[in-house]
Structure formats: structure tokens, C-alpha cells
mmCIF file of C-alpha atoms in Angstrom:
data_model
loop_
_atom_site.group_PDB
_atom_site.id
_atom_site.type_symbol
_atom_site.label_atom_id
_atom_site.label_comp_id
_atom_site.label_asym_id
_atom_site.label_seq_id
_atom_site.Cartn_x
_atom_site.Cartn_y
_atom_site.Cartn_z
ATOM 1 C CA MET P 23 3.370 16.163 -17.342
ATOM 2 C CA THR P 24 5.357 12.930 -17.634
ATOM 3 C CA LYS P 25 4.819 9.887 -15.488
ATOM 4 C CA ASN P 26 7.455 8.768 -13.017
ATOM 5 C CA SER P 27 9.951 6.330 -14.489
ATOM 6 C CA TYR P 28 9.833 3.792 -11.620
ATOM 7 C CA LYS P 29 13.563 3.185 -12.013
ATOM 8 C CA TYR P 30 13.630 0.571 -9.281
ATOM 9 C CA GLY P 31 10.319 -1.079 -10.144
ATOM 10 C CA TRP P 32 8.820 -0.528 -6.701
ATOM 11 C CA THR P 33 5.151 -1.268 -6.090
ATOM 12 C CA ALA P 34 2.995 -0.046 -3.210
ATOM 13 C CA THR P 35 -0.362 -1.651 -2.458
ATOM 14 C CA PHE P 36 -2.985 0.519 -0.768
ATOM 15 C CA PHE P 37 -6.035 -0.781 1.094
ATOM 16 C CA GLY P 38 -8.707 1.720 2.121
ATOM 17 C CA GLY P 39 -12.472 1.954 2.328
ATOM 18 C CA VAL P 40 -15.036 3.614 0.097
ATOM 19 C CA VAL P 41 -16.541 5.523 3.043
ATOM 20 C CA PRO P 42 -13.814 7.554 4.793
ATOM 21 C CA SER P 43 -14.280 7.898 8.531
ATOM 22 C CA SER P 44 -13.210 11.547 8.538
ATOM 23 C CA GLU P 45 -11.919 14.419 6.446
ATOM 24 C CA GLN P 46 -8.539 13.917 8.106
ATOM 25 C CA GLU P 47 -8.390 10.356 6.769
ATOM 26 C CA GLN P 48 -9.206 11.630 3.274
ATOM 27 C CA LYS P 49 -6.378 14.151 3.449
ATOM 28 C CA LEU P 50 -4.044 11.475 4.753
ATOM 29 C CA ALA P 51 -4.889 9.122 1.873
ATOM 30 C CA HIS P 52 -4.213 11.926 -0.609
ATOM 31 C CA GLY P 53 -0.891 12.674 1.058
ATOM 32 C CA ILE P 54 0.083 9.008 1.039
ATOM 33 C CA GLY P 55 -0.572 8.664 -2.675
ATOM 34 C CA HIS P 56 1.330 11.859 -3.416
ATOM 35 C CA ALA P 57 4.338 10.840 -1.307
ATOM 36 C CA LEU P 58 4.495 7.357 -2.822
ATOM 37 C CA ALA P 59 4.423 8.705 -6.369
ATOM 38 C CA GLN P 60 7.082 11.288 -5.573
ATOM 39 C CA ALA P 61 9.274 8.504 -4.191
ATOM 40 C CA GLY P 62 8.885 6.534 -7.427
ATOM 41 C CA PHE P 63 6.333 3.880 -6.494
ATOM 42 C CA LEU P 64 3.679 2.433 -8.726
ATOM 43 C CA LEU P 65 0.449 2.475 -6.693
ATOM 44 C CA GLN P 66 -2.093 -0.324 -6.924
ATOM 45 C CA HIS P 67 -5.450 -0.674 -5.191
ATOM 46 C CA GLY P 68 -9.069 -1.520 -5.885
ATOM 47 C CA GLY P 69 -9.525 1.486 -8.134
ATOM 48 C CA TYR P 70 -12.782 2.796 -6.766
ATOM 49 C CA ASN P 71 -13.893 5.761 -4.652
ATOM 50 C CA GLY P 72 -13.395 6.902 -1.074
ATOM 51 C CA LEU P 73 -9.884 6.572 0.305
ATOM 52 C CA MET P 74 -8.797 4.731 -2.847
ATOM 53 C CA GLU P 75 -9.754 7.733 -4.959
ATOM 54 C CA GLU P 76 -7.973 10.136 -2.613
ATOM 55 C CA ALA P 77 -4.774 8.074 -2.765
ATOM 56 C CA ALA P 78 -5.045 7.876 -6.554
ATOM 57 C CA ARG P 79 -5.659 11.609 -6.819
ATOM 58 C CA GLY P 80 -2.595 12.313 -4.703
ATOM 59 C CA ALA P 81 -0.468 10.013 -6.845
ATOM 60 C CA ALA P 82 -1.780 11.543 -10.066
ATOM 61 C CA HIS P 83 -0.952 15.042 -8.823
ATOM 62 C CA ALA P 84 2.651 13.850 -8.449
ATOM 63 C CA ALA P 85 2.670 12.351 -11.974
ATOM 64 C CA GLY P 86 2.308 8.828 -10.617
ATOM 65 C CA ASN P 87 0.697 5.764 -12.142
ATOM 66 C CA VAL P 88 -2.192 4.034 -10.378
ATOM 67 C CA VAL P 89 -3.337 0.533 -11.306
ATOM 68 C CA ALA P 90 -6.780 -0.797 -10.384
ATOM 69 C CA VAL P 91 -6.864 -4.464 -9.388
ATOM 70 C CA THR P 92 -10.346 -5.917 -9.639
ATOM 71 C CA LEU P 93 -12.472 -8.938 -10.562
ATOM 72 C CA SER P 94 -13.527 -9.641 -14.129
ATOM 73 C CA ASP P 95 -17.047 -10.857 -13.342
ATOM 74 C CA VAL P 96 -18.069 -8.409 -10.598
ATOM 75 C CA ASN P 97 -19.441 -4.949 -11.311
ATOM 76 C CA TRP P 98 -18.442 -2.591 -8.508
ATOM 77 C CA GLY P 99 -19.029 0.510 -10.630
ATOM 78 C CA LYS P 100 -16.700 2.792 -12.535
ATOM 79 C CA PHE P 101 -13.091 3.334 -11.580
ATOM 80 C CA ASN P 102 -12.156 6.715 -10.185
ATOM 81 C CA PRO P 103 -10.829 9.181 -12.793
ATOM 82 C CA TYR P 104 -7.201 8.961 -11.644
ATOM 83 C CA ILE P 105 -6.676 5.325 -12.636
ATOM 84 C CA SER P 106 -4.079 4.874 -15.378
ATOM 85 C CA GLY P 107 -4.478 1.116 -15.900
ATOM 86 C CA ALA P 108 -6.438 -1.900 -14.709
ATOM 87 C CA ILE P 109 -5.881 -5.611 -14.162
ATOM 88 C CA GLN P 110 -8.855 -7.964 -13.930
ATOM 89 C CA PHE P 111 -8.770 -11.409 -12.361
ATOM 90 C CA PRO P 112 -11.284 -14.264 -12.421
ATOM 91 C CA SER P 113 -11.071 -15.060 -8.706
ATOM 92 C CA LEU P 114 -10.683 -13.295 -5.389
ATOM 93 C CA GLY P 115 -7.596 -15.355 -4.625
ATOM 94 C CA ASP P 116 -5.876 -14.230 -7.821
ATOM 95 C CA ARG P 117 -6.758 -10.628 -7.021
ATOM 96 C CA LEU P 118 -5.260 -10.916 -3.540
ATOM 97 C CA HIS P 119 -2.072 -12.434 -4.930
ATOM 98 C CA GLN P 120 -1.693 -9.445 -7.248
ATOM 99 C CA PHE P 121 -1.992 -7.133 -4.268
ATOM 100 C CA LEU P 122 0.561 -9.119 -2.258
ATOM 101 C CA ASP P 123 3.110 -10.875 -4.484
ATOM 102 C CA PRO P 124 4.651 -7.855 -6.276
ATOM 103 C CA ALA P 125 4.286 -5.441 -3.360
ATOM 104 C CA ASP P 126 7.343 -3.825 -1.831
ATOM 105 C CA LEU P 127 5.112 -2.028 0.671
ATOM 106 C CA ILE P 128 1.505 -2.440 1.816
ATOM 107 C CA ILE P 129 -0.413 0.464 3.354
ATOM 108 C CA ALA P 130 -3.768 -0.124 5.033
ATOM 109 C CA MET P 131 -6.146 2.540 6.283
ATOM 110 C CA GLY P 132 -9.663 2.321 7.657
ATOM 111 C CA GLY P 133 -12.505 0.784 5.709
ATOM 112 C CA GLY P 134 -15.232 -1.812 5.656
ATOM 113 C CA ILE P 135 -15.238 -5.595 5.654
ATOM 114 C CA GLY P 136 -13.488 -5.724 2.278
ATOM 115 C CA THR P 137 -10.592 -3.640 3.552
ATOM 116 C CA LEU P 138 -10.442 -5.766 6.704
ATOM 117 C CA HIS P 139 -10.267 -8.915 4.587
ATOM 118 C CA GLU P 140 -7.425 -7.487 2.512
ATOM 119 C CA LEU P 141 -5.546 -6.340 5.596
ATOM 120 C CA THR P 142 -5.793 -9.673 7.400
ATOM 121 C CA ALA P 143 -4.681 -11.468 4.228
ATOM 122 C CA ALA P 144 -1.676 -9.133 4.034
ATOM 123 C CA ILE P 145 -0.745 -9.751 7.677
ATOM 124 C CA TRP P 146 -1.005 -13.516 7.221
ATOM 125 C CA TYR P 147 1.040 -13.342 4.003
ATOM 126 C CA ALA P 148 3.757 -11.204 5.581
ATOM 127 C CA GLY P 149 3.943 -13.479 8.609
ATOM 128 C CA ASN P 150 4.031 -16.751 6.689
ATOM 129 C CA ILE P 151 5.149 -16.245 3.083
ATOM 130 C CA ARG P 152 7.294 -13.124 2.739
ATOM 131 C CA PRO P 153 7.851 -10.350 5.303
ATOM 132 C CA VAL P 154 6.660 -7.470 3.134
ATOM 133 C CA PRO P 155 6.203 -4.341 5.288
ATOM 134 C CA VAL P 156 2.583 -3.686 6.274
ATOM 135 C CA TRP P 157 1.883 -0.172 7.551
ATOM 136 C CA LEU P 158 -1.364 0.439 9.431
ATOM 137 C CA THR P 159 -1.825 4.108 8.737
ATOM 138 C CA GLY P 160 -4.178 6.685 10.197
ATOM 139 C CA ALA P 161 -6.196 6.853 13.395
ATOM 140 C CA THR P 162 -8.757 4.219 12.374
ATOM 141 C CA ALA P 163 -6.167 1.608 11.398
ATOM 142 C CA VAL P 164 -4.086 2.280 14.502
ATOM 143 C CA ARG P 165 -7.173 1.793 16.701
ATOM 144 C CA LEU P 166 -7.854 -1.487 14.921
ATOM 145 C CA SER P 167 -4.290 -2.625 15.584
ATOM 146 C CA THR P 168 -4.647 -1.756 19.271
ATOM 147 C CA PHE P 169 -7.878 -3.771 19.482
ATOM 148 C CA LEU P 170 -6.453 -6.791 17.650
ATOM 149 C CA ARG P 171 -3.433 -6.839 19.934
ATOM 150 C CA SER P 172 -5.433 -6.348 23.143
ATOM 151 C CA GLU P 173 -7.790 -9.212 22.254
ATOM 152 C CA HIS P 174 -4.887 -11.419 21.106
ATOM 153 C CA TRP P 175 -6.148 -11.738 17.564
ATOM 154 C CA LEU P 176 -2.724 -10.370 16.708
ATOM 155 C CA PHE P 177 0.272 -11.423 18.769
ATOM 156 C CA GLU P 178 3.943 -12.127 18.270
ATOM 157 C CA SER P 179 5.620 -15.474 18.881
ATOM 158 C CA PRO P 180 8.975 -17.068 17.991
ATOM 159 C CA THR P 181 7.379 -18.646 14.919
ATOM 160 C CA ARG P 182 5.173 -15.659 14.029
ATOM 161 C CA PRO P 183 7.242 -12.467 14.295
ATOM 162 C CA LEU P 184 5.531 -9.152 13.629
ATOM 163 C CA GLY P 185 8.549 -7.087 12.679
ATOM 164 C CA PHE P 186 6.955 -6.372 9.303
ATOM 165 C CA LEU P 187 4.012 -4.569 10.946
ATOM 166 C CA ARG P 188 4.125 -0.867 11.768
ATOM 167 C CA GLU P 189 1.560 1.610 13.097
ATOM 168 C CA ILE P 190 1.766 5.078 11.543
ATOM 169 C CA PRO P 191 -0.648 7.632 13.011
ATOM 170 C CA ASP P 192 -0.329 10.605 10.664
ATOM 171 C CA MET P 193 1.273 12.112 7.576
ATOM 172 C CA ALA P 194 4.332 13.428 9.376
ATOM 173 C CA ALA P 195 5.147 9.942 10.651
ATOM 174 C CA PHE P 196 4.421 8.473 7.220
ATOM 175 C CA ARG P 197 6.895 10.800 5.509
ATOM 176 C CA ILE P 198 9.632 9.888 7.984
ATOM 177 C CA ALA P 199 8.934 6.165 7.619
ATOM 178 C CA LEU P 200 8.863 6.407 3.825
ATOM 179 C CA VAL P 201 12.211 8.212 3.612
ATOM 180 C CA GLU P 202 13.807 5.537 5.798
ATOM 181 C CA PHE P 203 12.195 2.752 3.796
ATOM 182 C CA VAL P 204 13.218 4.176 0.416
ATOM 183 C CA ASP P 205 16.801 4.517 1.632
ATOM 184 C CA ARG P 206 16.792 0.821 2.540
ATOM 185 C CA LEU P 207 15.332 -0.114 -0.835
ATOM 186 C CA LYS P 208 17.956 1.935 -2.660
ATOM 187 C CA ASN P 209 20.755 0.393 -0.624
ATOM 188 C CA SER P 210 19.374 -3.052 -1.373
ATOM 189 C CA HIS P 211 19.225 -2.192 -5.077
ATOM 190 C CA ASN P 212 22.810 -0.941 -5.076
ATOM 191 C CA ASP P 213 24.043 -4.020 -3.222
ATOM 192 C CA ALA P 214 22.405 -6.224 -5.838
ATOM 193 C CA ASP P 215 23.802 -4.186 -8.769
ATOM 194 C CA PRO P 216 27.620 -3.919 -8.762
ATOM 195 C CA THR P 217 27.534 -1.338 -11.570
ATOM 196 C CA ALA P 218 25.550 1.105 -9.416
ATOM 197 C CA GLU P 219 28.641 2.190 -7.480
ATOM 198 C CA ASN P 220 30.267 3.254 -10.740
ATOM 199 C CA GLY P 221 27.279 5.322 -11.768
ATOM 200 C CA HIS P 222 26.123 2.858 -14.428
ATOM 201 C CA GLY P 223 23.156 1.361 -12.546
#
């Protein structure tokens, strides 16, 4: 089985915990990884177990590549068996930049304090540096979004728009959102490449 070619060089970052809150969340993570790989995305995440492993397993079943992004001087255990490559960084800040800077799409599911830290960093980055789409996916993440909004930890203002943020409750909604997003990425690619219209892109 050959790996996807990643013609457009798209990267999806996935944040999810090592202790899934439910079997439904595990299935959703698997479906997300599978759908992203089928669409031609390289998947990157922490590389460990739980929802990360389910997303990696889904991607691997669709012949996708999964890159683990971790720290060089911290031992969090072995990577899950579906990892096809790893990048190690000396600092947490460097690791976060790898998750955020090359990402075309960021997906966050439920998790622990580490996942929460990654998610809040992604929201700050998207609101202040570059409006990369951040999708809060699954029941746990959607509940978190509702709480953050109700307590005004997360709110929109003229200087802090939240158009990059989207709540996606289930796999059906994720598939629809992904198709729409991929179409926009392809159109953007074609607009940037004048040879694409002639079939040479």
C-alpha cells in the first residue's frame, strides 16, 4: 500500500487526550484521521496513545502519513505503532510552533491539561498571528467551547474575531466541513498556480 502523495502539501494538526472520554470519541478520532488521510493531508500530533493513536490508526488505514511532534528531553513513552516519522524539539515553545506554523487545519478533541494547553495556544495563535481554522470536534470539545463562551473566557470583538473557530459535533458534520474546506484549499491552490487551469499544475 503506497502512501498518499500530498500533492498540495497540506498539514493537519490534531490535539486529543490519552484517556478518551467515551468509545464514541475514539471512533470519531479514528474517522477524523481516516478522512484527513483520504483527503491528502499529512497528520501531525503528539504521537502517543488514546485519541492520538486512534487518529493515527485511521490515517494509516487510509495510507496516510502521521508525524509525531515531541520533546527531545522528555520521556513520555513509546509512540503508537502507526507513526511514520517523528520530530523532536528542545523546548515546549518550539514544539507548539511546529504544531501551529505549518498547519492548514487544526482539530482539537477532548483531553487533559496538555490538550487544553495546546488548544488555547492554537486559539490565541489563530486570533493574533494567522487565522488558521481551528475545529473543536466531538461532544467533549463542543461542551468546552460552550463553557468558555458562557464564562467569557472566549468572546469575539472587533479586534479579536473568531471566524477561524468552528464547533463540529460528530463525524457526519466533520465530513461535510472537510469537503467544503478542501474545495477552498484547492481553489486557492489553483488561483496561485496559473498552470493548473491548463492541466499542468
